Coordinates of C-alpha atoms in Angstrom, one line a residue:
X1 CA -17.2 4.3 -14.9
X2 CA -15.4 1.5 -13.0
X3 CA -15.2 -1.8 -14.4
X4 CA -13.8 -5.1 -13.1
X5 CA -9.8 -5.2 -12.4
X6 CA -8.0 -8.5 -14.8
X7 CA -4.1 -8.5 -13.8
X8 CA -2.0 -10.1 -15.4
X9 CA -0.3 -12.5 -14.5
X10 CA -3.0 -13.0 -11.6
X11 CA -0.5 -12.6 -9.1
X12 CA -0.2 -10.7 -5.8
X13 CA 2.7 -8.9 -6.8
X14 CA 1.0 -7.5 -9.6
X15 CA -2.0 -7.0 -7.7
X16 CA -0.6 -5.3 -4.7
X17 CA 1.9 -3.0 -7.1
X18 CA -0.9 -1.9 -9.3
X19 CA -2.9 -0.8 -5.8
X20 CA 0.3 1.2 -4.6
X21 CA 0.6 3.0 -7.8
X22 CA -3.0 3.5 -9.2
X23 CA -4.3 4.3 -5.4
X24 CA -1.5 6.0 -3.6
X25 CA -3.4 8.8 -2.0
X26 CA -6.0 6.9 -0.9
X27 CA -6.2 5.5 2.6
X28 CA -5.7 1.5 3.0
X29 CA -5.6 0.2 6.6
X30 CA -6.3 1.2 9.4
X31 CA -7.5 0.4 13.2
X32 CA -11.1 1.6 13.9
X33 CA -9.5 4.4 16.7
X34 CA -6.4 5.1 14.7
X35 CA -5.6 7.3 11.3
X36 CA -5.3 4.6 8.0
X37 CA -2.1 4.6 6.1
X38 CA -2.0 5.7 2.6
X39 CA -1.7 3.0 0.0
X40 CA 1.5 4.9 -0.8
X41 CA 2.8 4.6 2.9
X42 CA 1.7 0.9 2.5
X43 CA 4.0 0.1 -0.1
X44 CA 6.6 1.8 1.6
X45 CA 6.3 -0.3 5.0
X46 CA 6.2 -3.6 2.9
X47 CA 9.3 -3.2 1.0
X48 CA 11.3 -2.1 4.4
X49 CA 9.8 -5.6 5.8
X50 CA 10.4 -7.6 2.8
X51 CA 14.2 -5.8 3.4
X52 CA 14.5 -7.0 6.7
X53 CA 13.0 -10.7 5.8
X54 CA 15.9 -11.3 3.3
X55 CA 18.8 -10.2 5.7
X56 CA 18.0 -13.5 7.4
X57 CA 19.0 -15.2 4.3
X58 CA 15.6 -16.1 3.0
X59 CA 15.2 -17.9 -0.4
X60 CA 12.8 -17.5 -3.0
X61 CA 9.9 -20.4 -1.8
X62 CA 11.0 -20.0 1.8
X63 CA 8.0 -19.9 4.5
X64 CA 7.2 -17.4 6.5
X65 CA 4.2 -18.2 9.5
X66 CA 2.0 -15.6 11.2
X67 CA 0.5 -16.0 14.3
X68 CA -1.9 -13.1 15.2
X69 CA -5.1 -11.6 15.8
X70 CA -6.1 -9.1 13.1
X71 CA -4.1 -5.6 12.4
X72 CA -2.9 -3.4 9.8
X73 CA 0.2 -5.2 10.5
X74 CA -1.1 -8.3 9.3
X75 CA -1.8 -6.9 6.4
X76 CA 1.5 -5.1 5.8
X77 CA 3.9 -8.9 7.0
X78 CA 1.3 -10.7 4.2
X79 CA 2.5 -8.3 1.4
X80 CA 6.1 -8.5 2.7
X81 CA 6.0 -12.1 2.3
X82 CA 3.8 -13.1 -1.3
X83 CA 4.6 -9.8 -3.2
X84 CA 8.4 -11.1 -2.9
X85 CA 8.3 -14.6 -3.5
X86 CA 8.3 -16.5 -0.3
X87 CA 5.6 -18.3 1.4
X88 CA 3.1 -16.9 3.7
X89 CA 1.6 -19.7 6.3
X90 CA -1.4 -17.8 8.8
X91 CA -2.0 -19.5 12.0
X92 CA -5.5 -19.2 14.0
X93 CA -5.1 -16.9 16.6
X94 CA -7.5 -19.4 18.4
X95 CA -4.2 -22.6 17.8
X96 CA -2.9 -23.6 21.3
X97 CA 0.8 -23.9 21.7
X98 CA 1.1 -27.9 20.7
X99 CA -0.7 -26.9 17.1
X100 CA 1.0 -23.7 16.4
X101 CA 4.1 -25.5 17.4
X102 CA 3.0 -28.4 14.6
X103 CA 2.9 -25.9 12.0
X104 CA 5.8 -24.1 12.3
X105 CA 7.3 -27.7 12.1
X106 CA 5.4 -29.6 9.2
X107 CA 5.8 -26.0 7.2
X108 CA 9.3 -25.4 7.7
X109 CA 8.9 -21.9 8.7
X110 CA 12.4 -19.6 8.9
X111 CA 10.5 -16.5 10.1
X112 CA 7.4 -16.1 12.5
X113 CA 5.9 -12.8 12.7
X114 CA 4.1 -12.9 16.6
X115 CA 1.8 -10.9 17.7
X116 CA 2.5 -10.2 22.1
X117 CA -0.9 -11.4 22.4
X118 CA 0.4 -14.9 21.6
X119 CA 3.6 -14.2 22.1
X120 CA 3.8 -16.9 24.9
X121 CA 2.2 -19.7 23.2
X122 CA 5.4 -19.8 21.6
X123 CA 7.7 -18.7 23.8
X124 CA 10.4 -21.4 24.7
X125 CA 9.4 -23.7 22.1
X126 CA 12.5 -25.6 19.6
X127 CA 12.3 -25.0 16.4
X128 CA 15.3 -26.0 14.3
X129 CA 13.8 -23.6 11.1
X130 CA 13.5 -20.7 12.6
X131 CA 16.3 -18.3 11.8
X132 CA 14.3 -15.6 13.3
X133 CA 11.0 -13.8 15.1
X134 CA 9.6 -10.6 14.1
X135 CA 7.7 -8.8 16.8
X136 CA 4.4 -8.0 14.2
X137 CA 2.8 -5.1 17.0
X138 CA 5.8 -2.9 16.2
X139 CA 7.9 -4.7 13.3
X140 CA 10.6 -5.1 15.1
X141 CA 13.3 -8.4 15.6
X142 CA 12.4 -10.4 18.7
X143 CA 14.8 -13.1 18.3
X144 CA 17.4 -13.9 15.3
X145 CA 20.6 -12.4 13.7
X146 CA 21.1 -10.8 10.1
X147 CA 23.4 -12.4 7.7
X148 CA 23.8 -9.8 5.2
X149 CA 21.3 -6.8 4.4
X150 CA 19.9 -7.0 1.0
X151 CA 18.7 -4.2 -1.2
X152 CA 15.2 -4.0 -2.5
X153 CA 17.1 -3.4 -5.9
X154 CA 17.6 -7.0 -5.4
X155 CA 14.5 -8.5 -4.3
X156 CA 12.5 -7.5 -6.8
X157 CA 14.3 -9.0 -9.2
X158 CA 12.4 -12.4 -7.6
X159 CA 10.0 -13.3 -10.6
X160 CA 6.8 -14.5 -9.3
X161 CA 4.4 -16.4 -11.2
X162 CA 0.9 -17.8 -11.4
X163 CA 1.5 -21.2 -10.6
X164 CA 4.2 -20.3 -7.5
X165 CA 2.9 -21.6 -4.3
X166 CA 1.5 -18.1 -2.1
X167 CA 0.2 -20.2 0.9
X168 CA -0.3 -22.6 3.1
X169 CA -3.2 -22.9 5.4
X170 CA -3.8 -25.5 8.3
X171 CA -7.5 -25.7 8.9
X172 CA -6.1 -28.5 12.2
X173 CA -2.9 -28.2 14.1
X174 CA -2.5 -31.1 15.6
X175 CA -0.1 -34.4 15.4
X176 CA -1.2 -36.7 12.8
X177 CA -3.8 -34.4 11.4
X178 CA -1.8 -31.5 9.9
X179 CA -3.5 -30.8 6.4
X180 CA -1.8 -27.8 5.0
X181 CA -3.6 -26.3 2.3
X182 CA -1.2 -25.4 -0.8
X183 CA -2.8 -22.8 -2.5
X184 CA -0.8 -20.9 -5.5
X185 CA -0.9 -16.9 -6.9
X186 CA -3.5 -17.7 -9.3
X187 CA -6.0 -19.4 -7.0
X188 CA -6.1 -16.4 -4.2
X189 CA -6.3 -14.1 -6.7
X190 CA -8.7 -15.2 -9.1
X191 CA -11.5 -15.7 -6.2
X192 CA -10.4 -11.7 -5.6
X193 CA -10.9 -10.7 -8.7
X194 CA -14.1 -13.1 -9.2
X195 CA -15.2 -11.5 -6.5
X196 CA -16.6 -8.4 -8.4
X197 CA -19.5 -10.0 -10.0
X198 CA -21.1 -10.2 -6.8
X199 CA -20.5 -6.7 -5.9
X200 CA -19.2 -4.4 -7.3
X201 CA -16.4 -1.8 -5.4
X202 CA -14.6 1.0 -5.6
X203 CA -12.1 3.3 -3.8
X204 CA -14.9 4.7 -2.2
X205 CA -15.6 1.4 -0.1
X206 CA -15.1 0.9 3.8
X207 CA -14.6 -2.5 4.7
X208 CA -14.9 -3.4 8.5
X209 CA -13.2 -6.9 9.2
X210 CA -13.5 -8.8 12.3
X211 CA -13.4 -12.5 10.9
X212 CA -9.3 -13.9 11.2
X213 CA -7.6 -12.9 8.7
X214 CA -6.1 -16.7 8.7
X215 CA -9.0 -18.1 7.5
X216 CA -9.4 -17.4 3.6
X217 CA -12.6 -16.5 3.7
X218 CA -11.5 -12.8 5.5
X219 CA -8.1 -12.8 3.5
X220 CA -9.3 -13.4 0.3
X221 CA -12.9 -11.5 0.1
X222 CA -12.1 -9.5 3.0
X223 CA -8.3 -8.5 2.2
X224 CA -7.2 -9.0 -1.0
X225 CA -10.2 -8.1 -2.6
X226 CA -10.8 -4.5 -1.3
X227 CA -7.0 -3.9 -1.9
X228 CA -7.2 -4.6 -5.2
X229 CA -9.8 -2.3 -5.9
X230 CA -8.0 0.8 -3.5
X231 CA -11.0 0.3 -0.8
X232 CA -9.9 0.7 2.9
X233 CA -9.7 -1.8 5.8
X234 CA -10.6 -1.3 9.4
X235 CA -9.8 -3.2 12.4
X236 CA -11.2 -3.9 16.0
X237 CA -8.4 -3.6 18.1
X238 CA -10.5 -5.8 20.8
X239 CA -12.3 -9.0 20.0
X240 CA -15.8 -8.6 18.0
X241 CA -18.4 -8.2 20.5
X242 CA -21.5 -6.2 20.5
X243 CA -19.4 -4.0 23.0
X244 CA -16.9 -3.2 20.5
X245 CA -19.0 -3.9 17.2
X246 CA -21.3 -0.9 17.4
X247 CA -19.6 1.6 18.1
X248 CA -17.3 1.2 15.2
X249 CA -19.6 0.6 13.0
X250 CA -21.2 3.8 13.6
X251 CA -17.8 5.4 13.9
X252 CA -16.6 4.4 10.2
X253 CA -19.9 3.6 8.7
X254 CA -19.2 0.3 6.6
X255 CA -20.2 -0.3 3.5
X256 CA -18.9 -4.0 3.1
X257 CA -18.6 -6.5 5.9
X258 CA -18.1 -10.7 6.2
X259 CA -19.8 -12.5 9.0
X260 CA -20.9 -15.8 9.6
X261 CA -24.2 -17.2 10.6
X262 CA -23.6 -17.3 14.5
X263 CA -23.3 -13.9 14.9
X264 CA -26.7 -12.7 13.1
X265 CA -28.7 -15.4 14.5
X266 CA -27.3 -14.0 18.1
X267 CA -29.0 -11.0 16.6
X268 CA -32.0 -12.4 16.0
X269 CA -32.9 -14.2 18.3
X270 CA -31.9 -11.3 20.9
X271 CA -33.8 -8.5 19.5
X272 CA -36.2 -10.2 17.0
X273 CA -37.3 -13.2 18.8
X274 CA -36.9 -12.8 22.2
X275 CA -39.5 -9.4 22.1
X276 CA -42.2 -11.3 20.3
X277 CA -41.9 -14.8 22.8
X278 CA -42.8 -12.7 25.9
X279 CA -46.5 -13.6 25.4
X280 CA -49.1 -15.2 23.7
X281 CA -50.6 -12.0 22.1
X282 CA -46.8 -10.8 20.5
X283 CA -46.6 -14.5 19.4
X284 CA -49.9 -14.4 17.5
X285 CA -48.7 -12.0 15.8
X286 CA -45.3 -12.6 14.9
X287 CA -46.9 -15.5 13.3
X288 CA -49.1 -13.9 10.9
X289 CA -47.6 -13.7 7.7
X290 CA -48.7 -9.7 7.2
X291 CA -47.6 -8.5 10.6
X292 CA -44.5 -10.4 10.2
X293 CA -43.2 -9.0 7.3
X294 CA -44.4 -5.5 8.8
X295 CA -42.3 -6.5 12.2
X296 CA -39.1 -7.3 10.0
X297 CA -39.6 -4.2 7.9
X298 CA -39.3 -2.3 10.5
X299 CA -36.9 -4.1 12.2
X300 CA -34.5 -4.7 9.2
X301 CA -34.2 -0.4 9.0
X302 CA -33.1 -0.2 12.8
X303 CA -30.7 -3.1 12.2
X304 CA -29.5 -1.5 8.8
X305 CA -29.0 2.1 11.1
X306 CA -27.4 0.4 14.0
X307 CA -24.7 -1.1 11.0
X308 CA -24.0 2.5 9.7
X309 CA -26.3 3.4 7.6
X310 CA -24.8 2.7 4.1
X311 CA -23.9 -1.1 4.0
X312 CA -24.5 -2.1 0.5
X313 CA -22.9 -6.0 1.3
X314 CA -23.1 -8.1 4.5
X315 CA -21.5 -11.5 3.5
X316 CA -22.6 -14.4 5.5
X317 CA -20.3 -17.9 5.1
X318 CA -18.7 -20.6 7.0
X319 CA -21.3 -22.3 8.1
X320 CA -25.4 -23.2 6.9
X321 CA -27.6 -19.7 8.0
X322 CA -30.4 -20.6 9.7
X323 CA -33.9 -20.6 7.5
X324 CA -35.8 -18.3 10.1
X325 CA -32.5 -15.7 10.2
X326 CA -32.5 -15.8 6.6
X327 CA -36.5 -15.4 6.2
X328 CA -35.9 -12.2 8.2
X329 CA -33.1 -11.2 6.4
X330 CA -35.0 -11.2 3.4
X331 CA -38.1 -9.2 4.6
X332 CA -36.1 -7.0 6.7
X333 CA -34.5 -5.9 2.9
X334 CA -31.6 -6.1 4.4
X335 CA -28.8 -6.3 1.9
X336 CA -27.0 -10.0 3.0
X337 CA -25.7 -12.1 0.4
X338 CA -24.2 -16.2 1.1
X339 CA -21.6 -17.9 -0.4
X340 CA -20.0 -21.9 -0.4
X341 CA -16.1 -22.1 -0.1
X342 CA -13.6 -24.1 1.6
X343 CA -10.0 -23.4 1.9
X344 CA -8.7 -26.1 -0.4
X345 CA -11.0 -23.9 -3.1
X346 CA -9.7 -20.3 -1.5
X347 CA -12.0 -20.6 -0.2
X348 CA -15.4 -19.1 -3.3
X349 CA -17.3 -21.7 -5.0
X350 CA -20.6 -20.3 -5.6
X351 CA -22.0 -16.9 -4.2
X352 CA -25.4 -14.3 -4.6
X353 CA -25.5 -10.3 -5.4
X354 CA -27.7 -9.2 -2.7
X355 CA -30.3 -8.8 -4.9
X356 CA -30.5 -12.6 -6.5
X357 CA -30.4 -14.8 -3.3
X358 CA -33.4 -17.5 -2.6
X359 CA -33.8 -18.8 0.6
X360 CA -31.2 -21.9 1.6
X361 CA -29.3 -21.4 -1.6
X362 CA -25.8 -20.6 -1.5
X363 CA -26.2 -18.9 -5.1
X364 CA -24.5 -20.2 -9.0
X365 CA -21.1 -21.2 -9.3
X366 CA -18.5 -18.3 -9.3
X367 CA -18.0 -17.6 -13.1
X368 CA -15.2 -19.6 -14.0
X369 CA -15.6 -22.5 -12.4
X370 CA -17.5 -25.6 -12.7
X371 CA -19.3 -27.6 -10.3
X372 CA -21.6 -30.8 -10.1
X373 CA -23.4 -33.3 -8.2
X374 CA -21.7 -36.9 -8.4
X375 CA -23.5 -39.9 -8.5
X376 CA -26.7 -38.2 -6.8
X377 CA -30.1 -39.9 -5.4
X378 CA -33.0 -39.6 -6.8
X379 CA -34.3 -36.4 -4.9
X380 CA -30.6 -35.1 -7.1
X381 CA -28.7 -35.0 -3.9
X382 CA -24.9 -36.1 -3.9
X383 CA -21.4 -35.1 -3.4
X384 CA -20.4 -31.4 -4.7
X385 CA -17.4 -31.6 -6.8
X386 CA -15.4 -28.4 -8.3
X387 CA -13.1 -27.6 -11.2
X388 CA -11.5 -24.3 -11.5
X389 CA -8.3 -21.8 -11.1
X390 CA -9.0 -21.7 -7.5
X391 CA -8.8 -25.2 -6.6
X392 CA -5.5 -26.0 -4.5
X393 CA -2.5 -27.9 -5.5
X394 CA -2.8 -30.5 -2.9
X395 CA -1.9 -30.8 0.8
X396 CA 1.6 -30.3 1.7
X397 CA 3.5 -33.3 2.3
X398 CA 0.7 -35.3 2.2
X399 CA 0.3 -37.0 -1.4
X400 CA -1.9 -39.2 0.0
X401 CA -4.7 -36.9 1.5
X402 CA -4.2 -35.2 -1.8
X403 CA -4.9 -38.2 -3.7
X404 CA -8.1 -38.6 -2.1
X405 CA -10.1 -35.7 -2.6
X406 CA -8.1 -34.3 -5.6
X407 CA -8.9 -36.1 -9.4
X408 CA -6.6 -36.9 -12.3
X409 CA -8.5 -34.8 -14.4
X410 CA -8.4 -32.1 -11.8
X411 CA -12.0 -32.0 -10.3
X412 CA -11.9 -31.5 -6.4
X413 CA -14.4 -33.7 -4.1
X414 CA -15.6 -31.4 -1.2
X415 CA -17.5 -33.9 0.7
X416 CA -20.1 -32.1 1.3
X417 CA -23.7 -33.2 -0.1
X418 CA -25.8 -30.5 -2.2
X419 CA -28.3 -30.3 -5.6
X420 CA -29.0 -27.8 -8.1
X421 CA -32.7 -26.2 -8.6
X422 CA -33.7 -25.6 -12.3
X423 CA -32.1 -21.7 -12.4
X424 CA -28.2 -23.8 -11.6
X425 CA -28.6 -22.6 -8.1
X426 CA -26.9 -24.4 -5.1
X427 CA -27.9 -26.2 -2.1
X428 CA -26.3 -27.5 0.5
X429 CA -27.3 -30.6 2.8
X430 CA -24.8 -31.2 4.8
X431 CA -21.3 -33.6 5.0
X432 CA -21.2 -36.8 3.6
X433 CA -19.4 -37.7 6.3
X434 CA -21.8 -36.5 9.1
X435 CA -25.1 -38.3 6.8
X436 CA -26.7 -40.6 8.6
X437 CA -28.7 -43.4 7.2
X438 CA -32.2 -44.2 9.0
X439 CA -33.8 -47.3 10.5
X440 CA -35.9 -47.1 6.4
X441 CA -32.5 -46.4 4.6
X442 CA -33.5 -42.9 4.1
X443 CA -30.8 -40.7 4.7
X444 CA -30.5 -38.2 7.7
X445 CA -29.0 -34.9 7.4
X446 CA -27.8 -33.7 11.2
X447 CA -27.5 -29.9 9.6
X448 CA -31.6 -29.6 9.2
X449 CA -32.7 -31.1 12.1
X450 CA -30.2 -29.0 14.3
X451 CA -31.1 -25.8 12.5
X452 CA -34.2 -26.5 14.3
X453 CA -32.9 -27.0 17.1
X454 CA -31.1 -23.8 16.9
X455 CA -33.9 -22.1 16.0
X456 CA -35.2 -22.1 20.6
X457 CA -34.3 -18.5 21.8
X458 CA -32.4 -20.9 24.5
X459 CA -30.2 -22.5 22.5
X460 CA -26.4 -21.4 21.7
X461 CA -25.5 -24.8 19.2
X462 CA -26.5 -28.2 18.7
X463 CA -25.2 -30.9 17.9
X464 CA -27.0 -34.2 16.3
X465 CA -24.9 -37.5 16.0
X466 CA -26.2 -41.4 16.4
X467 CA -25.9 -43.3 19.3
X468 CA -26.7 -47.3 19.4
X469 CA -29.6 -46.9 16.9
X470 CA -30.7 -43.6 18.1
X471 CA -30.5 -40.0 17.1
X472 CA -29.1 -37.9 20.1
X473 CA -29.0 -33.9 19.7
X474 CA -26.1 -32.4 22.0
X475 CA -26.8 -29.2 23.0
X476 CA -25.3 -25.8 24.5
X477 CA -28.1 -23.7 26.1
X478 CA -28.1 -20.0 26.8
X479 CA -28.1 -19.6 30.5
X480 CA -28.0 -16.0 30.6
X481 CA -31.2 -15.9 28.6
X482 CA -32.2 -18.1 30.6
X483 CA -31.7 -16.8 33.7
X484 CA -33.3 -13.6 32.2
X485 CA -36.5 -15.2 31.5
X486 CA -36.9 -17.0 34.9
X487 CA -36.4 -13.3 36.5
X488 CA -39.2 -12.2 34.1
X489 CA -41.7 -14.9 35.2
X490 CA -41.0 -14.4 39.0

């Protein structure tokens, strides 16, 4: 019978070291069309890295930044780095050069591990830090000379503990706007092991991960999480399309995945939608409670086959699901689950089994931490606020930013509006900051009305804002659907 992991001390030494030892013939990473690495052979790769790290003269709390697209690599440079006391920082693959340069510069970075694919988004740049680049495709030095080699022996005498600092995360690059996210052992792993209660894994598990492995989101639920349980990893070694996202899921046959809401509302609205638009019969029906729920049944078990046949988990976060996507979700019996985070809370706050979500409701709080609605309105909508293990220790450098959104008494404001239903579940609204307040004094949520919006077959993303009194939707419109339709009316 397997039962939920507790380390301790929750940190990811002692959660990656456990994993190597309790797991070692079991496959960890891989690349959807290559042959996964033993947990075993994973160990073994990250302490020849965390080797090489050290001969640069690298101290315990150092920083280390990498700047890649997704690969067993990534995974084997992260261990390298928090298992041995230094400092990981991720950057988006998606930074230009001016914010990965900003970065490596507020952080302090001595090492950069850089993948060739943004190899020259960096190339040329100053960077007084740096002792040295690590080429993460093949692990080998770009750039940088070793001062003396150290033994492992050595480096695992580095004690590290709950309350070190494992991260920091940027969620903006630029000048004037760097906010880097200090988030310590405890938090990252906490939301890992937390994780369990909202689905259980084993050994057994396949993970397919597409999302950036920057964001903590994919590293935390995505990463850490099946490697503390011995699960296995796979990567798309091109960006996720439906090109490349089919056929690996048929090849490995997932039985976890994280997504966000774009990319199953592309799927509904292309092969749920679209079919039953074309005329005014197929829309008659769709609309019909009975024959839609028959539609989506039947639907929801080619969508479940096309995504290998045994998911037990599809994860949706990031961003608010749209209600129709969801509604079919739900009838379709398809087993999707969504959850609240932000990175200052790495990144879980409150979360569904598959088999306990309500429509719009981004589930309880994750056991172990506490969250309310300050100073709400009457309808009990007001600010989120959350106490817990996971919350960060502040932004780096920044005491003031910190300050602001971070309490004496330790409760973190989010800033984003929500309310509780009678059964403690959550809801979100929207930002405070985006709210707008009506010509009545009623107040206007943007989110809703452009989840309407999004809702047109025709429509890619919206965006609602005010403008001299009035409320003005910006909007990015599918042309190739477009252009599709205007071919089928000719």
């Amino acid at each position: 019978m397997h039962k939920k992991i507790e380390h301790k001390p929750l940190t990811l030494k002692s959660l990656i070291d456990y994993s190597i030892k309790q797991f070692s013939n079991y496959p960890s990473v891989s690349f959807v069309e290559g042959d996964p690495i033993t947990y075993k052979e994973l160990g073994k790769k990250i302490d020849e890295i965390a080797e090489l790290l050290f001969s640069f003269g690298l101290q315990k709390g150092d920083k280390v930044a990498l700047f890649s697209q997704n690969m067993p690599n990534w995974v084997i440079a992260y261990f390298a780095v928090v298992s041995k006391g230094l400092v990981i920082v991720p950057i988006l693959p998606d930074f230009t050069r001016e914010e990965a340069e900003n970065v490596m510069l507020h952080s302090e970075s001595k090492v950069l591990f850089v993948s060739e694919r943004q190899a020259s988004k960096i190339d040329g740049l100053v960077l007084p830090d740096l002792k040295a680049q690590i080429s993460l495709d093949d692990l080998t030095i770009k750039s940088g000379d070793i001062v003396a080699p150290v033994s492992l022996k050595e480096i695992n005498k580095i004690k590290v503990t709950e309350e070190d600092t494992v991260t920091i995360i940027y969620t903006s690059g630029t000048t004037g706007r760097s906010k880097g996210v200090v988030l310590s052992h405890k938090s990252v792993a906490f939301v890992a092991m937390q994780s369990y209660t909202f689905c259980a894994i084993n050994h057994d598990d396949v993970f397919l991960s597409f999302l950036p492995l920057s964001h903590t989101y994919e590293n935390t639920i995505g990463m850490l999480y099946p490697i503390m349980y011995g699960a296995s990893i796979y990567y798309l070694e091109k960006p996720p399309t439906a090109s490349s996202l089919l056929p690996a899921m048929k090849k490995i046959r997932p039985t976890m995945m994280l997504s966000v809401p774009l990319i199953m509302e592309k799927i509904y609205k292309s092969q749920i939608q679209s079919k039953f638009a074309k005329s005014k019969f197929t829309r008659l029906i769709y609309k019909t409670p009975l024959f839609r729920i028959l539609i989506h049944r039947i639907a929801g078990k080619k969508l479940y086959q096309s995504f290998g046949g045994r998911l037990k988990f599809f994860g949706i976060g990031g961003a608010k699901l749209d209600s129709r996507v969801e509604r079919f979700l739900r009838e379709a019996h398809f087993p999707y689950a969504i959850g609240y985070g932000l990175t200052e809370t790495a990144p879980l706050l409150a979360g569904a089994a598959t088999h306990l979500t309500k429509l719009q409701s981004t589930g309880t709080a994750v056991e172990g931490v506490q969250l309310k609605i300050y100073e709400h309105n009457k309808k009990g909508v007001g600010e989120i606020w959350a106490k817990g293990p996971n919350v960060m220790k502040g932004y780096y450098k920044n005491p003031e930013a910190t300050s602001e959104v971070l309490t004496d008494d330790g409760w973190f404001r989010t800033g984003d509006l929500g309310k509780f239903d009678s059964k403690d579940r959550l809801y979100i609204k929207g930002r405070m900051k985006n709210t707008i307040v009506g010509a009545s004094g009623e107040n206007i949520y943007p989110e809703d009305i452009e989840s309407i919006i999004n809702n047109n077959q025709f429509v890619v993303e919206s965006l609602v804002i005010e403008e001299d009194g009035y409320l003005v939707a910006k909007v990015i419109l599918d042309l190739e659907s477009i252009e599709k339709n205007l071919e089928h009316l000719k």
